[in-house]
CSV table of C-alpha atoms in Angstrom, one decimal:
chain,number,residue,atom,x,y,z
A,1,UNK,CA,-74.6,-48.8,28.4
A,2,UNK,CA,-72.6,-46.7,25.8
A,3,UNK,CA,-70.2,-45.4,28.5
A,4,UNK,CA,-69.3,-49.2,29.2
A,5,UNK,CA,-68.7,-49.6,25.9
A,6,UNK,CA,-66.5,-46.7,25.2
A,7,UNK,CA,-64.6,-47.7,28.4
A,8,UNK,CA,-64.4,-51.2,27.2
A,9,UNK,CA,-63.2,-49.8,23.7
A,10,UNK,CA,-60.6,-47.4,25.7
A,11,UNK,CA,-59.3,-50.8,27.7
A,12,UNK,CA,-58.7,-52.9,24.4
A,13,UNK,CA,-56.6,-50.4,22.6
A,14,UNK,CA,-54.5,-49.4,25.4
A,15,UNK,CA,-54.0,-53.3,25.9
A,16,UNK,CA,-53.4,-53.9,22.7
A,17,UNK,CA,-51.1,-50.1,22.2
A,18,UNK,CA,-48.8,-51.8,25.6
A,19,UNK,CA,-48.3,-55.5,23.9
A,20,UNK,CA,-46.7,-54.2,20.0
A,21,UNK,CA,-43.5,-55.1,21.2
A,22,UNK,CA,-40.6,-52.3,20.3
A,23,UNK,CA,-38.8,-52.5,17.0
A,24,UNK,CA,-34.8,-53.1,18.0
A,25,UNK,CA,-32.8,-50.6,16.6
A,26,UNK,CA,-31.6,-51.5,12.7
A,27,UNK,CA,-28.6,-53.9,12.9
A,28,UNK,CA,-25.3,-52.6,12.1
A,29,UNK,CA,-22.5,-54.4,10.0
A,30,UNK,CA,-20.3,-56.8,11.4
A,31,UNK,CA,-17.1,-58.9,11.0
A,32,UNK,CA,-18.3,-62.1,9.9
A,33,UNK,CA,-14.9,-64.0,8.9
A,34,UNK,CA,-11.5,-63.0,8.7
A,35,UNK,CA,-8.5,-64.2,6.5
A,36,UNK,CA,-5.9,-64.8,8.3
A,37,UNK,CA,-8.0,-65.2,11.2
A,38,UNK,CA,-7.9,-63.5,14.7
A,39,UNK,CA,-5.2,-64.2,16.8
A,40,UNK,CA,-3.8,-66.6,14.3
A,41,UNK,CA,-0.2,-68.2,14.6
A,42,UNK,CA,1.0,-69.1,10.8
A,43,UNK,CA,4.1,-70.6,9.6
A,44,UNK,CA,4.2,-68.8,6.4
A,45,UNK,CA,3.0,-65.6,5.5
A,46,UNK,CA,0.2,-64.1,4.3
A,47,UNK,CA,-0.3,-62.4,1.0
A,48,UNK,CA,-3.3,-61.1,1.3
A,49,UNK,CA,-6.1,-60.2,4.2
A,50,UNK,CA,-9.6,-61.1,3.2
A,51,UNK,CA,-12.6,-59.8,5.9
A,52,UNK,CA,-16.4,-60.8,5.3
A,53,UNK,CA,-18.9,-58.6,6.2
A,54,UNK,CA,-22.4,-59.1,7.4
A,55,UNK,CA,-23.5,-57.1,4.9
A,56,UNK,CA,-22.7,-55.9,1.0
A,57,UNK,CA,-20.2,-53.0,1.4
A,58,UNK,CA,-19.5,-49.8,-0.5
A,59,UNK,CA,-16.8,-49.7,-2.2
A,60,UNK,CA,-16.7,-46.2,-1.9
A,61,UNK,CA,-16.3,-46.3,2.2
A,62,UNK,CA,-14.2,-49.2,2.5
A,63,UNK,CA,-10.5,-49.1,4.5
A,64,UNK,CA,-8.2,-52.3,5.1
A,65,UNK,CA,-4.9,-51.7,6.6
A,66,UNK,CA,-2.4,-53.8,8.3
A,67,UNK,CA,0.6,-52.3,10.6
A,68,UNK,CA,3.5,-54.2,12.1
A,69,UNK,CA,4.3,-54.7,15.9
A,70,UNK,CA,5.8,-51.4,15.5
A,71,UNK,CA,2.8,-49.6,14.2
A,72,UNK,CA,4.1,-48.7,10.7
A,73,UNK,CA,1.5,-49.3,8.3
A,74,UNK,CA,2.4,-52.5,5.6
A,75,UNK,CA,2.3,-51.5,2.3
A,76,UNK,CA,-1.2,-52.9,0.5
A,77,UNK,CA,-2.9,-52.6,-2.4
A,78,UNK,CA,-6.3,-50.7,-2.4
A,79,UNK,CA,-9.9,-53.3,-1.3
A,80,UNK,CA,-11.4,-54.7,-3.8
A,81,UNK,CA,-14.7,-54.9,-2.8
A,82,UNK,CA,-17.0,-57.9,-4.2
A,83,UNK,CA,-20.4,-57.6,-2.1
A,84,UNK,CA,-19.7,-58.0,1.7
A,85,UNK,CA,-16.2,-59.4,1.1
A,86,UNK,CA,-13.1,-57.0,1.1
A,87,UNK,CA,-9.6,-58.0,0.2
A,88,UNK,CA,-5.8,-56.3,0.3
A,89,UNK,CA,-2.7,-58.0,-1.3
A,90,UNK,CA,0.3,-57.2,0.8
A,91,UNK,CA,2.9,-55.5,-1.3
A,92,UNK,CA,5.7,-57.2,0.7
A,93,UNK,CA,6.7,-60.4,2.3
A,94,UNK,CA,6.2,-60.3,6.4
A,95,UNK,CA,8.7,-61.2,8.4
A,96,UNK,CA,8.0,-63.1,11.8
A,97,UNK,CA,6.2,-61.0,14.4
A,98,UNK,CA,2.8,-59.7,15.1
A,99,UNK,CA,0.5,-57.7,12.7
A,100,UNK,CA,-3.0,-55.7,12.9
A,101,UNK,CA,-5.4,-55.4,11.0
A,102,UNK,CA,-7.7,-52.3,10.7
A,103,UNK,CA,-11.1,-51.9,8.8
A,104,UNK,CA,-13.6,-48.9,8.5
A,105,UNK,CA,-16.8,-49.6,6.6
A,106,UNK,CA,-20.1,-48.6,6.0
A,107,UNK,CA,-23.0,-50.6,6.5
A,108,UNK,CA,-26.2,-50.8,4.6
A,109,UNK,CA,-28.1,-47.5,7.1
A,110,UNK,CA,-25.3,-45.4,6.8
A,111,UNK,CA,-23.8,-46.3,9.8
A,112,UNK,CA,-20.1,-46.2,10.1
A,113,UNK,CA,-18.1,-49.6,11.5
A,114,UNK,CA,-14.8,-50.0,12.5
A,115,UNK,CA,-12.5,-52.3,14.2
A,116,UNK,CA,-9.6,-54.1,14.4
A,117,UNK,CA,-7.7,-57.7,15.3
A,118,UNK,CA,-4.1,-59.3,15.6
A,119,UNK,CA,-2.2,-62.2,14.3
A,120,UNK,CA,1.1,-63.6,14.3
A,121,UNK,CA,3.7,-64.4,11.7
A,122,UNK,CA,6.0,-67.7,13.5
A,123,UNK,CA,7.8,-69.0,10.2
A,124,UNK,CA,10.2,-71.4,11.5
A,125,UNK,CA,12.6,-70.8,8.4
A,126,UNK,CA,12.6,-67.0,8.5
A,127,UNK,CA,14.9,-65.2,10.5
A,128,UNK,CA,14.0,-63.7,14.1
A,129,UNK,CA,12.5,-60.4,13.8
A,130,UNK,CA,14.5,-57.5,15.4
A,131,UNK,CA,13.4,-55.1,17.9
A,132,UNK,CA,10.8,-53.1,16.7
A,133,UNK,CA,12.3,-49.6,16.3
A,134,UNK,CA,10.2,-45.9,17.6
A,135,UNK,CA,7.0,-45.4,16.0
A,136,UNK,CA,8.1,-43.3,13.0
A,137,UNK,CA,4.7,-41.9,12.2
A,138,UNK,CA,1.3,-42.7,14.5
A,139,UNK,CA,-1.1,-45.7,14.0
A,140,UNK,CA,-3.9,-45.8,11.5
A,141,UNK,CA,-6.5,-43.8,13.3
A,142,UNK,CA,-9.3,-47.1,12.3
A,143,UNK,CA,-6.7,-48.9,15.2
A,144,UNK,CA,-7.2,-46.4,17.4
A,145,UNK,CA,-11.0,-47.1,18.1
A,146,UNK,CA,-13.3,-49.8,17.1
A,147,UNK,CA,-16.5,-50.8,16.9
A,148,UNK,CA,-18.6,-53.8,15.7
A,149,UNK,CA,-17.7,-57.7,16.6
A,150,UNK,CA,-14.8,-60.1,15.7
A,151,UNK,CA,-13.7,-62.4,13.0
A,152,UNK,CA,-15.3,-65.3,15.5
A,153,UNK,CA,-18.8,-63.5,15.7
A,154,UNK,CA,-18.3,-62.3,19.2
A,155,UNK,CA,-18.0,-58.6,20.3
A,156,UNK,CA,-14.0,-56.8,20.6
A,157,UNK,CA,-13.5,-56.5,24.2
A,158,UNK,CA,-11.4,-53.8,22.3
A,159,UNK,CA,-14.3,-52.2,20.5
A,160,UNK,CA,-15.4,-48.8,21.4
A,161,UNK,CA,-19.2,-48.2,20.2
A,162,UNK,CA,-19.4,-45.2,17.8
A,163,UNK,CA,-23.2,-45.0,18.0
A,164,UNK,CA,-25.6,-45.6,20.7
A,165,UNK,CA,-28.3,-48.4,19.7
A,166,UNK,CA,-30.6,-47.3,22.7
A,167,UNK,CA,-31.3,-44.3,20.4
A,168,UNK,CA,-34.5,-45.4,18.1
A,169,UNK,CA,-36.0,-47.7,20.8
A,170,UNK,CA,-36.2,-44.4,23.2
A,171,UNK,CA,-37.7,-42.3,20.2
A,172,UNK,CA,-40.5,-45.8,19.4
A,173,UNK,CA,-41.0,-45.7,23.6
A,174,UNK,CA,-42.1,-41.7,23.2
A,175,UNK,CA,-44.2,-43.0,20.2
A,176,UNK,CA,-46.0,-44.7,21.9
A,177,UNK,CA,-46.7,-42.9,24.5
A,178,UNK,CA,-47.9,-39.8,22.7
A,179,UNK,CA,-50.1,-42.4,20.5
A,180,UNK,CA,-51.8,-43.6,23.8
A,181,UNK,CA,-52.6,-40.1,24.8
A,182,UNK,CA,-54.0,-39.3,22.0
A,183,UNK,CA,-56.4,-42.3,22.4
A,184,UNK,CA,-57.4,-41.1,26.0
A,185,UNK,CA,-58.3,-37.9,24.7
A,186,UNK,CA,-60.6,-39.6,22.0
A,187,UNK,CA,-62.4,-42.0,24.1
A,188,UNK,CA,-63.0,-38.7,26.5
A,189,UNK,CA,-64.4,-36.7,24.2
A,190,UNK,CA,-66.7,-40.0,22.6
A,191,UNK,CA,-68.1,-40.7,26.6
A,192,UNK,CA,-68.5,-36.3,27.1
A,193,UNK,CA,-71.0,-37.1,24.1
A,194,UNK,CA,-72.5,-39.7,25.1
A,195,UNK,CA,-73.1,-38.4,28.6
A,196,UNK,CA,-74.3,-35.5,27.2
A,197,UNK,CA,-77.2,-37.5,25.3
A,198,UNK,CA,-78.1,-39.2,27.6
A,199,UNK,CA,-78.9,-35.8,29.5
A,200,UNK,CA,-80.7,-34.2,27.3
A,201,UNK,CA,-83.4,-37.5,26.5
């Protein structure tokens, strides 16, 4: 009678070990909103480039640049950071053509994110832009490689990951598994017993 209910024990805390469903792995930060927005056509010029964040960021760890058609990097002023928000003021006016911007920041677990997105200046009252001369000095490296999801919400085709998610959920998955032999080995040792007292009365 004891050894069913040790086996009946065993059966519910295995069940019950195999239904905790797996914690996902911690969310990173994203682009939430971008100002001006991704692949945008203006008329007039921005003065500044204003990216929301899906979470607060540190000041400390945050990187906004913007580089012309011809990758040379447009002058800016330094983020200033207010919670998940960053903002740059562009030192000078754009002329017509195509821009990128480029972030780097550091969400809430430590986890680096970067990325980057285009848009276009089309001011019908500013001259045509001229061809964009040789590279003078390589691309921001945060345009090189990115990471994370785009002003709309939905991932970069672009993006490269810089972390691999699958990472904690294989660590809870060993977990588990180590938790559940431990059980077995209880629930053996508890019906051992029991046999054995039932041997000697």
């Amino acid at each position: 009678m004891r050894t069913r209910s040790v086996t009946a024990l065993f059966a519910a805390v295995l069940t019950a070990l195999l239904l905790v469903p797996a914690t996902p792995a911690a969310a990173h930060n994203s682009l939430q909103e971008a100002t001006p927005a991704r692949d945008a056509r203006l008329t007039a010029a921005p003065t500044q480039v204003t990216l929301r964040f899906l979470q607060r960021l540190n000041p400390s760890f945050t990187t906004i640049t913007v580089s012309d058609a011809g990758q040379r990097t447009v002058p800016t002023s330094a983020p200033a950071v207010d919670g998940a928000t960053g903002t740059v003021t562009i030192d000078e006016p754009l002329g017509n053509g195509t821009y990128t911007v480029a972030y780097r920041v550091v969400s809430r677990d430590g986890h680096p994110v970067q990325g980057s997105y285009r848009f276009t200046v089309a001011d019908p009252a500013a001259p045509a832009p001229s061809a964009p001369a040789s590279p003078s000095a390589p691309a921001s490296s945060a345009a090189a490689a990115s990471t994370g999801t785009d002003a709309a919400g939905e991932p970069d085709a672009s993006v490269a990951r810089s972390g691999d998610d699958s990472r904690p959920v294989a660590l809870l998955a060993g977990g588990a598994v180590a938790g559940l032999l431990v059980v077995a080995g209880i629930v053996l040792l508890v019906a051992r017993r029991a046999r054995a007292r039932r041997t000697d009365h």
